[in-house]
CSV table of C-alpha atoms (C1' of nucleotides) in Angstrom, one decimal:
chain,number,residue,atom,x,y,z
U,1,UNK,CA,130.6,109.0,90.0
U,2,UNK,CA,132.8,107.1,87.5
U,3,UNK,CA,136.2,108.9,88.4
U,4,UNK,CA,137.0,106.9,91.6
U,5,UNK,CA,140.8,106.8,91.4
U,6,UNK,CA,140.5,103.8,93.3
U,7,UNK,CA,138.9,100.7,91.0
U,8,UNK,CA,135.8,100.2,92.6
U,9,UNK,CA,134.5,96.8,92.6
U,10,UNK,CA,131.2,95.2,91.5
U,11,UNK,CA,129.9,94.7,94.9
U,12,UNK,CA,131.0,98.0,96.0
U,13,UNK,CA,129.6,100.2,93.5
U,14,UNK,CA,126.1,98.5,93.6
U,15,UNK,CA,126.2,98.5,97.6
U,16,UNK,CA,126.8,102.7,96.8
U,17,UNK,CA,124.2,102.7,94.3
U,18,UNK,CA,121.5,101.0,96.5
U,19,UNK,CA,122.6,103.3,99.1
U,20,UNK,CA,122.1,106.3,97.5
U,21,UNK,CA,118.4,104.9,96.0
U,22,UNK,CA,117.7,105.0,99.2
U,23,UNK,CA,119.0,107.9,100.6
U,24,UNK,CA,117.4,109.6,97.7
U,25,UNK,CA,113.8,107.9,98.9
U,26,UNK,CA,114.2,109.2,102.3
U,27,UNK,CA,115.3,113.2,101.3
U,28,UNK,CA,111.9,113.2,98.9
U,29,UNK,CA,109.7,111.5,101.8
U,30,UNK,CA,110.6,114.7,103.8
U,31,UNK,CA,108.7,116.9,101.9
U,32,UNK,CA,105.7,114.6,100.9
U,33,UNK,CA,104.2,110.7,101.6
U,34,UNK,CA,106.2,107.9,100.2
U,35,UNK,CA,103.1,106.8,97.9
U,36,UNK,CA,103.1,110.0,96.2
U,37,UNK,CA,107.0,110.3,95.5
U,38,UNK,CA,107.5,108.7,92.1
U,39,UNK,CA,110.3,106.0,90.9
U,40,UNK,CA,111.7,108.2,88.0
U,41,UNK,CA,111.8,110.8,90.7
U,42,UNK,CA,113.9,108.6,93.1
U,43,UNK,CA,115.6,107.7,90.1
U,44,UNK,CA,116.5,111.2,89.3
U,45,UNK,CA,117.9,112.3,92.3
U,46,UNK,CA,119.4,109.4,93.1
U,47,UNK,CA,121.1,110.0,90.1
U,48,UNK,CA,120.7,107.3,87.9
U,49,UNK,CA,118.0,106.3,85.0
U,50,UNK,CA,114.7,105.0,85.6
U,51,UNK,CA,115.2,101.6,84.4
U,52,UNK,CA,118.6,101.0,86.4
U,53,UNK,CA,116.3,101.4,90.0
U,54,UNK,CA,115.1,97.6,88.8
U,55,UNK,CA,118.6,96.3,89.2
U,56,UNK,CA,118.2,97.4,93.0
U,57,UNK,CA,114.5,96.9,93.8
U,58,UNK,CA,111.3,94.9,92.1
U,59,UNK,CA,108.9,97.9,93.1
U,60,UNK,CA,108.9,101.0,94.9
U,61,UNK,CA,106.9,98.9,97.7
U,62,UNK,CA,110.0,97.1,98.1
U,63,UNK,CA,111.8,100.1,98.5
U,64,UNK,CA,109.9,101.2,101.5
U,65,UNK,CA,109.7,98.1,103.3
U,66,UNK,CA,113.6,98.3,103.0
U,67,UNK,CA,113.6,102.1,104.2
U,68,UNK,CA,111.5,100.9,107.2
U,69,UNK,CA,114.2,98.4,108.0
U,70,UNK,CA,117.1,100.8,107.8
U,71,UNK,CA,115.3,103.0,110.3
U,72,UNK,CA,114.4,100.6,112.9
U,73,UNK,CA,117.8,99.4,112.5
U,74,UNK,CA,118.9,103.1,113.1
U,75,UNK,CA,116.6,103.3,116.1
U,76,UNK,CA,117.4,100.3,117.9
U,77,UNK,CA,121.3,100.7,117.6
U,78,UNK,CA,120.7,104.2,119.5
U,79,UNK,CA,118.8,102.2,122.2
U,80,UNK,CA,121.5,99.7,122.5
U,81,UNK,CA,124.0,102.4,123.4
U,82,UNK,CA,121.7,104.5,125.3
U,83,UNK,CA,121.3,101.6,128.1
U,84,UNK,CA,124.8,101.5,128.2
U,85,UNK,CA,124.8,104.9,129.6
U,86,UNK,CA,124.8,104.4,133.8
U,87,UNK,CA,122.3,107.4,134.1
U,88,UNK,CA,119.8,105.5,132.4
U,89,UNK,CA,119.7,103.6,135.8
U,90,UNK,CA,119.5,106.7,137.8
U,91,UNK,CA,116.8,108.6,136.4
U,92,UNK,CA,115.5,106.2,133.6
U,93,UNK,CA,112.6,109.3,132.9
U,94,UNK,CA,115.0,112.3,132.4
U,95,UNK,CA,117.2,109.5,130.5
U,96,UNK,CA,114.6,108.3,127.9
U,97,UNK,CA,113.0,112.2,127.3
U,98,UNK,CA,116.8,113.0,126.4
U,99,UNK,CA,117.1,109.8,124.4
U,100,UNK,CA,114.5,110.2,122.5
U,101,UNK,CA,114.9,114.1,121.6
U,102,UNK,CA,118.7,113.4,120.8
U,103,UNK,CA,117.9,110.2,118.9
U,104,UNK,CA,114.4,112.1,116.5
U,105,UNK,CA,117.1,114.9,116.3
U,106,UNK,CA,120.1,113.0,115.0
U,107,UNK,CA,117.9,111.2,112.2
U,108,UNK,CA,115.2,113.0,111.6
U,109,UNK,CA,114.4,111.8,108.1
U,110,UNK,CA,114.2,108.0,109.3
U,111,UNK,CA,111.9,108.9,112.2
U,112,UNK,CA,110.0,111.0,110.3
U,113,UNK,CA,109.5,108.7,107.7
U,114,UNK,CA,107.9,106.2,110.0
U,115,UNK,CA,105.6,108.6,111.7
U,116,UNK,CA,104.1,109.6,108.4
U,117,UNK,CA,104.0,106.0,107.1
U,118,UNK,CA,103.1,104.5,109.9
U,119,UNK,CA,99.5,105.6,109.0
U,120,UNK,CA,99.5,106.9,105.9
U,121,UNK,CA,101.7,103.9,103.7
U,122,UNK,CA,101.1,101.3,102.1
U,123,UNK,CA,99.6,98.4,103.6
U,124,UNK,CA,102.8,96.7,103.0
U,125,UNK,CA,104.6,99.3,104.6
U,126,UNK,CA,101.9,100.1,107.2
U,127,UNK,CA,102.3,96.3,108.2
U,128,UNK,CA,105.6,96.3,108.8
U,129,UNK,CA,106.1,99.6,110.8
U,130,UNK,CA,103.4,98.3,113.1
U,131,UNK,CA,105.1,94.5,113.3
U,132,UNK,CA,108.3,96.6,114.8
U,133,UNK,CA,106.7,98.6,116.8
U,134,UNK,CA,104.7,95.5,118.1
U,135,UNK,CA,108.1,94.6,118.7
U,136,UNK,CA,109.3,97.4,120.5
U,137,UNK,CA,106.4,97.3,123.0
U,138,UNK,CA,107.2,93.5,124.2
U,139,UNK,CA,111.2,94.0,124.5
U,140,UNK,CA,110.4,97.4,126.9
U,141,UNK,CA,107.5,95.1,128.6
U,142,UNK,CA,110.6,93.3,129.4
U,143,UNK,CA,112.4,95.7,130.9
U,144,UNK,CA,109.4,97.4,132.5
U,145,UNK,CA,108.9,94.1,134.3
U,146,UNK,CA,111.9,94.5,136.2
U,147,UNK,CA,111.2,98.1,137.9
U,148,UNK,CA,110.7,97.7,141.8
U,149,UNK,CA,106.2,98.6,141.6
U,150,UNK,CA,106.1,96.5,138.8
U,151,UNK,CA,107.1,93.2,139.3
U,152,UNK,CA,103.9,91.7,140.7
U,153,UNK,CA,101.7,93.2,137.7
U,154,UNK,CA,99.6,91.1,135.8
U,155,UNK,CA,101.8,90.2,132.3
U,156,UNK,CA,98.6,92.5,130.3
U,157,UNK,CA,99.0,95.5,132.5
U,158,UNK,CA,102.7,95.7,131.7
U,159,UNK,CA,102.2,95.2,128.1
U,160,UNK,CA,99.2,97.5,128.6
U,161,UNK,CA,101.7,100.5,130.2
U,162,UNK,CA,104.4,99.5,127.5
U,163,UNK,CA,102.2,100.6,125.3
U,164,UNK,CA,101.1,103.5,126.6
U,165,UNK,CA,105.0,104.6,126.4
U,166,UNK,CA,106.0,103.6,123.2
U,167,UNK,CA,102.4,105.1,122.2
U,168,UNK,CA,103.8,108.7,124.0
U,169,UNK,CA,107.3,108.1,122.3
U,170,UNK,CA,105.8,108.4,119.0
U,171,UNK,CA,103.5,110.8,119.0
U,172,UNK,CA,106.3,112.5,120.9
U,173,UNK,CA,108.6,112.0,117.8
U,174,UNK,CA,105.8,112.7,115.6
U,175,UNK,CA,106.5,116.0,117.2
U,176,UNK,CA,110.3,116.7,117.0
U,177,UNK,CA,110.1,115.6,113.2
U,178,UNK,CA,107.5,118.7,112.9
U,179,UNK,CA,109.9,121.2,114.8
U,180,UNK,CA,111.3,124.0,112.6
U,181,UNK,CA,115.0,123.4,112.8
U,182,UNK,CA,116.9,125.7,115.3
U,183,UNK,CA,114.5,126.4,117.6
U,184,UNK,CA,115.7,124.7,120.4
U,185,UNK,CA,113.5,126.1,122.8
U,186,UNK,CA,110.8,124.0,121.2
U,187,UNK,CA,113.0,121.5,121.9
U,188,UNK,CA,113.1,121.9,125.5
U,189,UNK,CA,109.4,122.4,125.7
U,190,UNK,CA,109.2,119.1,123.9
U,191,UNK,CA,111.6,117.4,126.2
U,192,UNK,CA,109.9,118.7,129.4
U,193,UNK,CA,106.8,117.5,128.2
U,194,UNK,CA,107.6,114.5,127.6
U,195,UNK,CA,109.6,114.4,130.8
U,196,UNK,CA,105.9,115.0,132.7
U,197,UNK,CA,104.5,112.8,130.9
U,198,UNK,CA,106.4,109.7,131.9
U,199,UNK,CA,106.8,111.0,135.6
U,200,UNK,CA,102.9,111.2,135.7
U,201,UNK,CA,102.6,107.7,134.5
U,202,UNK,CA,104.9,106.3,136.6
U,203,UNK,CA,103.6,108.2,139.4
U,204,UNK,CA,100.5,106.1,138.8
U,205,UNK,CA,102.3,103.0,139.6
U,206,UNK,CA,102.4,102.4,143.1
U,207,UNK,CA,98.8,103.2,143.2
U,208,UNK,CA,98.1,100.6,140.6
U,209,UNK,CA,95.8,97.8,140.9
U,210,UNK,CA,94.5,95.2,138.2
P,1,UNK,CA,70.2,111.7,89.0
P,2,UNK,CA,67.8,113.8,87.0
P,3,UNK,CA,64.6,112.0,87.2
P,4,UNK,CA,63.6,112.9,90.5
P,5,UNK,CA,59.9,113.6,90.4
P,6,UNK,CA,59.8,116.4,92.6
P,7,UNK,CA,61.6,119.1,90.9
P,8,UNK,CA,65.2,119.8,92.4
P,9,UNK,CA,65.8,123.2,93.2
P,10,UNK,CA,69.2,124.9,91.7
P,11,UNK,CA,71.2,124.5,95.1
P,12,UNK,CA,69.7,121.8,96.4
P,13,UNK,CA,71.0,119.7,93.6
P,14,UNK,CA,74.2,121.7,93.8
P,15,UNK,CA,74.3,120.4,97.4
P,16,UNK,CA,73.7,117.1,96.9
P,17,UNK,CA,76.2,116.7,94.4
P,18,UNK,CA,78.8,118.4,96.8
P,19,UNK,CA,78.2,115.9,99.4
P,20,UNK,CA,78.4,112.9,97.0
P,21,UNK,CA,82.3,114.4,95.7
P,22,UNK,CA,82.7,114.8,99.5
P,23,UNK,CA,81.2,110.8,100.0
P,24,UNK,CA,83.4,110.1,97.2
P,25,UNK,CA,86.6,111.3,98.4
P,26,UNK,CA,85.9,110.1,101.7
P,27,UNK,CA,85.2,106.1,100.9
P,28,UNK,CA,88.4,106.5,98.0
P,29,UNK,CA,90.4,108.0,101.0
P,30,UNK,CA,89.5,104.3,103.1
P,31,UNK,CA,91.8,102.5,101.2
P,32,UNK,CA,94.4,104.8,99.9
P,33,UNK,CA,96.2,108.2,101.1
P,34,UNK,CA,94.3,111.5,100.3
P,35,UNK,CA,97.3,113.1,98.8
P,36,UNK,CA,96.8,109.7,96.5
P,37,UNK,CA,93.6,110.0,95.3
P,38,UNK,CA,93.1,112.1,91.8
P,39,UNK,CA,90.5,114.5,90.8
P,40,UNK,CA,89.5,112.5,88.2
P,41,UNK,CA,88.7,109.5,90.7
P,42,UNK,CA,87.4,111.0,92.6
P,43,UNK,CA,84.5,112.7,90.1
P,44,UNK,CA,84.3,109.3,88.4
P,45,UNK,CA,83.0,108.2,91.5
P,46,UNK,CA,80.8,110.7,91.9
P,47,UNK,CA,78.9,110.3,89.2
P,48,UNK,CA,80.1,113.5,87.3
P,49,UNK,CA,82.9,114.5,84.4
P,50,UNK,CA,86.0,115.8,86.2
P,51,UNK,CA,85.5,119.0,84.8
P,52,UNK,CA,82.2,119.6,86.9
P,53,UNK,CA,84.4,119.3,89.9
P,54,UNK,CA,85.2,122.7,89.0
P,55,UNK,CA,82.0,123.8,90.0
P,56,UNK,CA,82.6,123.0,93.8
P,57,UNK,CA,86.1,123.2,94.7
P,58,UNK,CA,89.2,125.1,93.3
P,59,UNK,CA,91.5,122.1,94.0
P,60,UNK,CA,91.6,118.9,95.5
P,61,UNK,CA,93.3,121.0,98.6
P,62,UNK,CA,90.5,122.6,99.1
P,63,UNK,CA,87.8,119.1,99.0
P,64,UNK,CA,90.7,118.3,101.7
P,65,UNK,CA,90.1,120.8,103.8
P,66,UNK,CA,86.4,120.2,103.8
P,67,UNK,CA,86.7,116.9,104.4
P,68,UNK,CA,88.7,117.5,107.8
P,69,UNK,CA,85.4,120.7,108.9
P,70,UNK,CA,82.8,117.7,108.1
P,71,UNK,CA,84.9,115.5,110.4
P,72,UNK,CA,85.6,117.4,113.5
P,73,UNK,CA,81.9,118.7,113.1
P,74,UNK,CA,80.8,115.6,113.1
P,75,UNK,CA,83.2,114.6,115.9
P,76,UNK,CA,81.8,117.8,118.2
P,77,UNK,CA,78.6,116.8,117.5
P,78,UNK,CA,78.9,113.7,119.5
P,79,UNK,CA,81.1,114.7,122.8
P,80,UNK,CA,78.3,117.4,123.0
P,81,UNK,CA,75.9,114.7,122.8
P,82,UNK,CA,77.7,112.7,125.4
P,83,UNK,CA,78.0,115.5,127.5
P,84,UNK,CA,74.3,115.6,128.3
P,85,UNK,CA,74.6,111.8,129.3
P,86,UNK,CA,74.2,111.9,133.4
P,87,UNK,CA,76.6,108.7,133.5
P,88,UNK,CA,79.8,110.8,132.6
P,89,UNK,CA,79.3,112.3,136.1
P,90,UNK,CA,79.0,108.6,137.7
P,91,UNK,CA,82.2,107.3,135.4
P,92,UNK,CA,84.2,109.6,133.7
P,93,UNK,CA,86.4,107.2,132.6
P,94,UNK,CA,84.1,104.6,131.5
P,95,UNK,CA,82.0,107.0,129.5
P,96,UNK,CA,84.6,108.2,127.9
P,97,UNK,CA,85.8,104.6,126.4
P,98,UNK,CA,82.7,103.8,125.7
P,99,UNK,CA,81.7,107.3,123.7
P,100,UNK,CA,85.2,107.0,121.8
P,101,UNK,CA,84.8,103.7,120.7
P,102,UNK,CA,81.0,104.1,119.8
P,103,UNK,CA,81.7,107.1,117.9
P,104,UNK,CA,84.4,105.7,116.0
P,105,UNK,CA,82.4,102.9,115.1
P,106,UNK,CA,79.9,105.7,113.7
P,107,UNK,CA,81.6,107.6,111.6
P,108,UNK,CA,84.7,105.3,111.2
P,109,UNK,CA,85.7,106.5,107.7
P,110,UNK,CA,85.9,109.9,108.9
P,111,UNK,CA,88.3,109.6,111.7
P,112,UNK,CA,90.4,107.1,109.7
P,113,UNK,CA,90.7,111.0,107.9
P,114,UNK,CA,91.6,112.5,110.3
P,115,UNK,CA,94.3,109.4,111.9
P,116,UNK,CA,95.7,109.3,108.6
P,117,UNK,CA,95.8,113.1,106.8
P,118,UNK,CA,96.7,114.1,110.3
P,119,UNK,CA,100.7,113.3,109.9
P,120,UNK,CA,100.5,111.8,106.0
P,121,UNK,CA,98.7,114.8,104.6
P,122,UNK,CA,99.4,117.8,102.1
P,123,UNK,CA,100.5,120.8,104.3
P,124,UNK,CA,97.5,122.7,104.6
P,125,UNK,CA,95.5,119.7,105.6
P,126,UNK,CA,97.6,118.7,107.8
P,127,UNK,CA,97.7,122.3,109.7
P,128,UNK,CA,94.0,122.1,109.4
P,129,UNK,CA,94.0,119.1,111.3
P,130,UNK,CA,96.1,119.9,114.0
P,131,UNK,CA,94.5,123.3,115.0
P,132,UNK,CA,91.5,120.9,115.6
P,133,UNK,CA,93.2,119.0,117.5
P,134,UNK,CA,94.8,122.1,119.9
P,135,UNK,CA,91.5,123.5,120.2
P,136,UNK,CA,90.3,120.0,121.7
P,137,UNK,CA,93.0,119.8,123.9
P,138,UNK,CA,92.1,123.3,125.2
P,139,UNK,CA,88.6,122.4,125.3
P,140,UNK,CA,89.4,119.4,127.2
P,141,UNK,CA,91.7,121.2,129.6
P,142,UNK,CA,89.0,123.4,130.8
P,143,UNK,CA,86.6,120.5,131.9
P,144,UNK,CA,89.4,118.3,133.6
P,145,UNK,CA,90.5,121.9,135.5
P,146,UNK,CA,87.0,121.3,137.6
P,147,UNK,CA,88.3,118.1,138.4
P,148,UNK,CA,88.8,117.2,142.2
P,149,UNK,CA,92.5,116.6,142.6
P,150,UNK,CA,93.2,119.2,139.8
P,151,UNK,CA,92.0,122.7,140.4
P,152,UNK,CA,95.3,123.0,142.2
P,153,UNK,CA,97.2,122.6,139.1
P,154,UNK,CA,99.2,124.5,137.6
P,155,UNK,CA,97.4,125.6,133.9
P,156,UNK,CA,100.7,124.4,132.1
P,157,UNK,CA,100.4,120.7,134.1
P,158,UNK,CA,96.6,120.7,132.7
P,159,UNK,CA,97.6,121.6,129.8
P,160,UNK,CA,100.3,118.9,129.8
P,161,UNK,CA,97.6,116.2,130.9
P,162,UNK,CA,94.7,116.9,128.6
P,163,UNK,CA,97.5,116.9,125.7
P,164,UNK,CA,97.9,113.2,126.6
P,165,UNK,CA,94.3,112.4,126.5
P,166,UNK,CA,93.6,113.7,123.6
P,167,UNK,CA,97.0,112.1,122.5
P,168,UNK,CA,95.9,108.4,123.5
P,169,UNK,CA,92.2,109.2,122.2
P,170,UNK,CA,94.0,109.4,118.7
P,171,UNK,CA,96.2,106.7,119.0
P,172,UNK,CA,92.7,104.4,120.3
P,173,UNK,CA,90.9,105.8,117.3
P,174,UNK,CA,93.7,104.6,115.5
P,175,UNK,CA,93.1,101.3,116.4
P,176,UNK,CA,89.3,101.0,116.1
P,177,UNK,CA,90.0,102.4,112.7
P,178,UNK,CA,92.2,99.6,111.5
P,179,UNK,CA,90.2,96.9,113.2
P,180,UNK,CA,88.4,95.1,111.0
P,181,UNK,CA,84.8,94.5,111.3
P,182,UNK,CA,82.7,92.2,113.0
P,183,UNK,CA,85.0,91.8,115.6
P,184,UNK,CA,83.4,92.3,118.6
P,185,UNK,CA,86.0,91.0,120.9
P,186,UNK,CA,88.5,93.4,119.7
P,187,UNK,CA,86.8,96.4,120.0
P,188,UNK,CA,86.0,95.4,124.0
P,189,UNK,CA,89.8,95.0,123.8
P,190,UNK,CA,90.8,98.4,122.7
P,191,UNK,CA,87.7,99.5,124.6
P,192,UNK,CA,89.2,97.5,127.9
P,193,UNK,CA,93.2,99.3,127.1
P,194,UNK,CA,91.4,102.7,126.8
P,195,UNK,CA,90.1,102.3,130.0
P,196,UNK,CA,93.0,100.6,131.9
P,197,UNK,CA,95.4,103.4,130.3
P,198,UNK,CA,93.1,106.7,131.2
P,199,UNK,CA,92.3,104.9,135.1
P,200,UNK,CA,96.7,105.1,135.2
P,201,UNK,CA,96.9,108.6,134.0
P,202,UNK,CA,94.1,109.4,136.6
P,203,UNK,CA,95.7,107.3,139.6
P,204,UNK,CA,98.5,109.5,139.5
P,205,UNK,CA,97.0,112.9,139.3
P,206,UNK,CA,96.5,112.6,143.2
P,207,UNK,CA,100.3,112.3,143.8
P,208,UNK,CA,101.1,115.0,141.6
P,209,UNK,CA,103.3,117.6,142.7
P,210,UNK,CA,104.0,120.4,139.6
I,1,DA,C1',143.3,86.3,76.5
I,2,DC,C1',138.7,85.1,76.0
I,3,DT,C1',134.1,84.9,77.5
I,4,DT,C1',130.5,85.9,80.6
I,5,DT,C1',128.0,88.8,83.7
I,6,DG,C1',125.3,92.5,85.0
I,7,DA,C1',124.9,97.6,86.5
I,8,DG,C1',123.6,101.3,84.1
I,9,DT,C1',121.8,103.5,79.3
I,10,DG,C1',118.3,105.4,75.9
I,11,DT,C1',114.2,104.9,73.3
I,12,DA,C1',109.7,104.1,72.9
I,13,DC,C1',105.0,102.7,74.3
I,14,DG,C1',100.4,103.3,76.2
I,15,DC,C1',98.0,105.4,80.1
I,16,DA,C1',96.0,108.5,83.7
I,17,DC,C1',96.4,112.7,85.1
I,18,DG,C1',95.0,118.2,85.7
I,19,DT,C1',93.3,121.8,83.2
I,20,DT,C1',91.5,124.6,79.0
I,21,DC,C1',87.7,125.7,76.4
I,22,DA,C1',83.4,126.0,74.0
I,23,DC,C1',79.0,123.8,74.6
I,24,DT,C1',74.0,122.6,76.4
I,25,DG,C1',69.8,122.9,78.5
I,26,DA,C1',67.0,123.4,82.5
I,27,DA,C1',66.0,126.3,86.6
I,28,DT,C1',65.7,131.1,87.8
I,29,DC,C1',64.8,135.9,87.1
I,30,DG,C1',62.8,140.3,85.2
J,1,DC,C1',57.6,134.7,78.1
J,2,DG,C1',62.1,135.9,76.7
J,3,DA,C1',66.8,136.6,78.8
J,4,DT,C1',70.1,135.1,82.0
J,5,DT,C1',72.6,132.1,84.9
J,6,DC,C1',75.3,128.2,85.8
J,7,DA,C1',75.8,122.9,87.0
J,8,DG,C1',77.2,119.6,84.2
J,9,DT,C1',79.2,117.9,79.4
J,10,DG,C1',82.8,116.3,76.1
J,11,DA,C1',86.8,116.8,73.3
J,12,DA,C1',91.4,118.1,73.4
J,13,DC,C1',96.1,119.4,75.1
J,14,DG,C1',100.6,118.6,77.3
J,15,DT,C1',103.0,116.1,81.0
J,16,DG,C1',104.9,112.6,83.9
J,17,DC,C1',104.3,108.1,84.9
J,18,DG,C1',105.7,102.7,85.0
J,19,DT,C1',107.7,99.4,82.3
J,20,DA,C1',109.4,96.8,77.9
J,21,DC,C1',113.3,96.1,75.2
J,22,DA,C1',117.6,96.1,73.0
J,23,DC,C1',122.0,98.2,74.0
J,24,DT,C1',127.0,99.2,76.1
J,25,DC,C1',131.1,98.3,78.2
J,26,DA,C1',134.0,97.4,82.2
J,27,DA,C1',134.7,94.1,86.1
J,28,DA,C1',134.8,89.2,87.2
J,29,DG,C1',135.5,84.5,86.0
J,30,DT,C1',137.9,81.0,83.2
DNA sequence: ACTTTGAGTGTACGCACGTTCACTGAATCG
DNA sequence: CGATTCAGTGAACGTGCGTACACTCAAAGT
């Protein structure tokens, strides 16, 4: 820790130790609910002494609205390249079941941390995971506005069917995060489901009416 | 407590001493996590020295998993109730909103529980809680399989839909769960979304093909 | 070269916790 | 009616907790 040949500075070092404060926060929440995970133990295995997490954070509340922030942060960058990817436009079902499996699997912790906090948090925490997610549900509305059976919907059906996916997509994640890792024919059950899902609900479209 | 003029059998009082740890646990579990909530609160608000607890569970794991039999018994109770209500035949759909909103309402503190020990809770609980959950899924399946447009399905697409009822009936007890009270206009809302999202699921089952 | 700053240390405190143990006294049993 | 059972008591223990306070000592500022 203090043997970096290079001098690091000030910033640096703090930046590293906030870092790993949090990266400590997230490994414990894996195993049991933020609320019940302890600031010495963060300390601990973060590596430092109990009184040093003040330098970083005024309470452990603070801590998880911050952890909440990193993952959303996480979760939309992985969006923002997925529509990148031209298949998204081809088959935007098969696209967004692959999308989401890949993205739950590549940070698990984050995801599963807001799953289980979603609910079970503080209020604090609860709050902010559900202003996000509020979030999340008017930017697809957005995008769901544009598709070819949509675009003479009332403004509260769309949000209504925007929710209804972003809904699926976390109880969906909610389900990866619980999958034993390297099973990955779970995986593909998961996947497929999820796949039907979304083609049954957009099925339902062109039949829709107020 | 022990002034009752009738003369309190042995295990009568030992019942009703149960049930006021298991009223305990369930209001203290309103406003925190289970996994949060300590023995010795727990007994202090049931009007007895921790130690007594003793007498009634091995653990607070175990008061856990009671908590989650009284729940889903009391949730049965109702859908069979409903069940014999002629109007489910008229409006399925309708019914159904109405029944989960109205039971909800009823027993809210035991289906916020559920919502919340179901992805924030201790292992066992949480296992407890999601074989529950399969069996009402299964349970489910079997009436939607007499369904008109579905007794053609394939038992892995029934499967597959019932999953998502059950999956949006959570996520709208979710809801009625956090809303606050006296809110009458909310509660038609979720009521309203419940309604809107099932009539979509249902609109595409005709144009469903495996 | 000096002072200042501030991330991290170490001790010490009071508190709530789970669990132990020996107990009491009324309901139940023979 | 005496003996037994057992739900509930009350004191005591060891432990981990959050937080206070005074501290060190290298990087940053002058």
């Amino acid at each position: 820790m203090t043997e970096s040949v290079q001098a690091a500075s000030r910033q640096e070092q703090k930046g590293r130790t906030r870092q790993a404060i949090l990266a400590a926060a997230l490994e414990l929440t894996q195993h049991q609910g933020f609320a019940q995970i302890s600031l010495r133990q963060v300390a601990r295995h973060a590596g430092i002494v109990p009184t040093a997490f003040y330098r970083h954070f005024d309470s452990m509340d603070e801590l998880g609205l911050a952890l909440v922030e990193q993952s959303f942060s996480t979760l939309r960058r992985m969006i923002r390249e997925a529509q990148r990817d031209p298949k998204v436009f081809d088959n935007i079902i098969d696209a967004a079941a692959d999308v989401l499996v890949e993205a739950v699997k590549h940070s698990k912790a984050h995801f599963a941390f807001v799953a289980r906090e979603r609910v079970g948090g503080s209020e604090a925490v609860r709050r902010a995971i559900r202003h996000e997610l509020d979030l999340f549900v008017s930017e697809l509305a957005v995008v769901l506005a544009r598709l070819p059976n949509i675009e003479t919907w009332s403004t509260e059906d769309v949000q209504m069917v925007s929710r209804l996916f972003v809904r699926n997509m976390v109880s969906n994640a909610e389900e990866v995060v619980e999958m034993p890792d390297g099973r990955p024919d779970l995986e593909e059950r998961i996947k497929e489901g999820a796949r039907r899902q979304m083609r049954l609900i957009v099925v339902g479209f062109k039949d829709w009416r107020s």
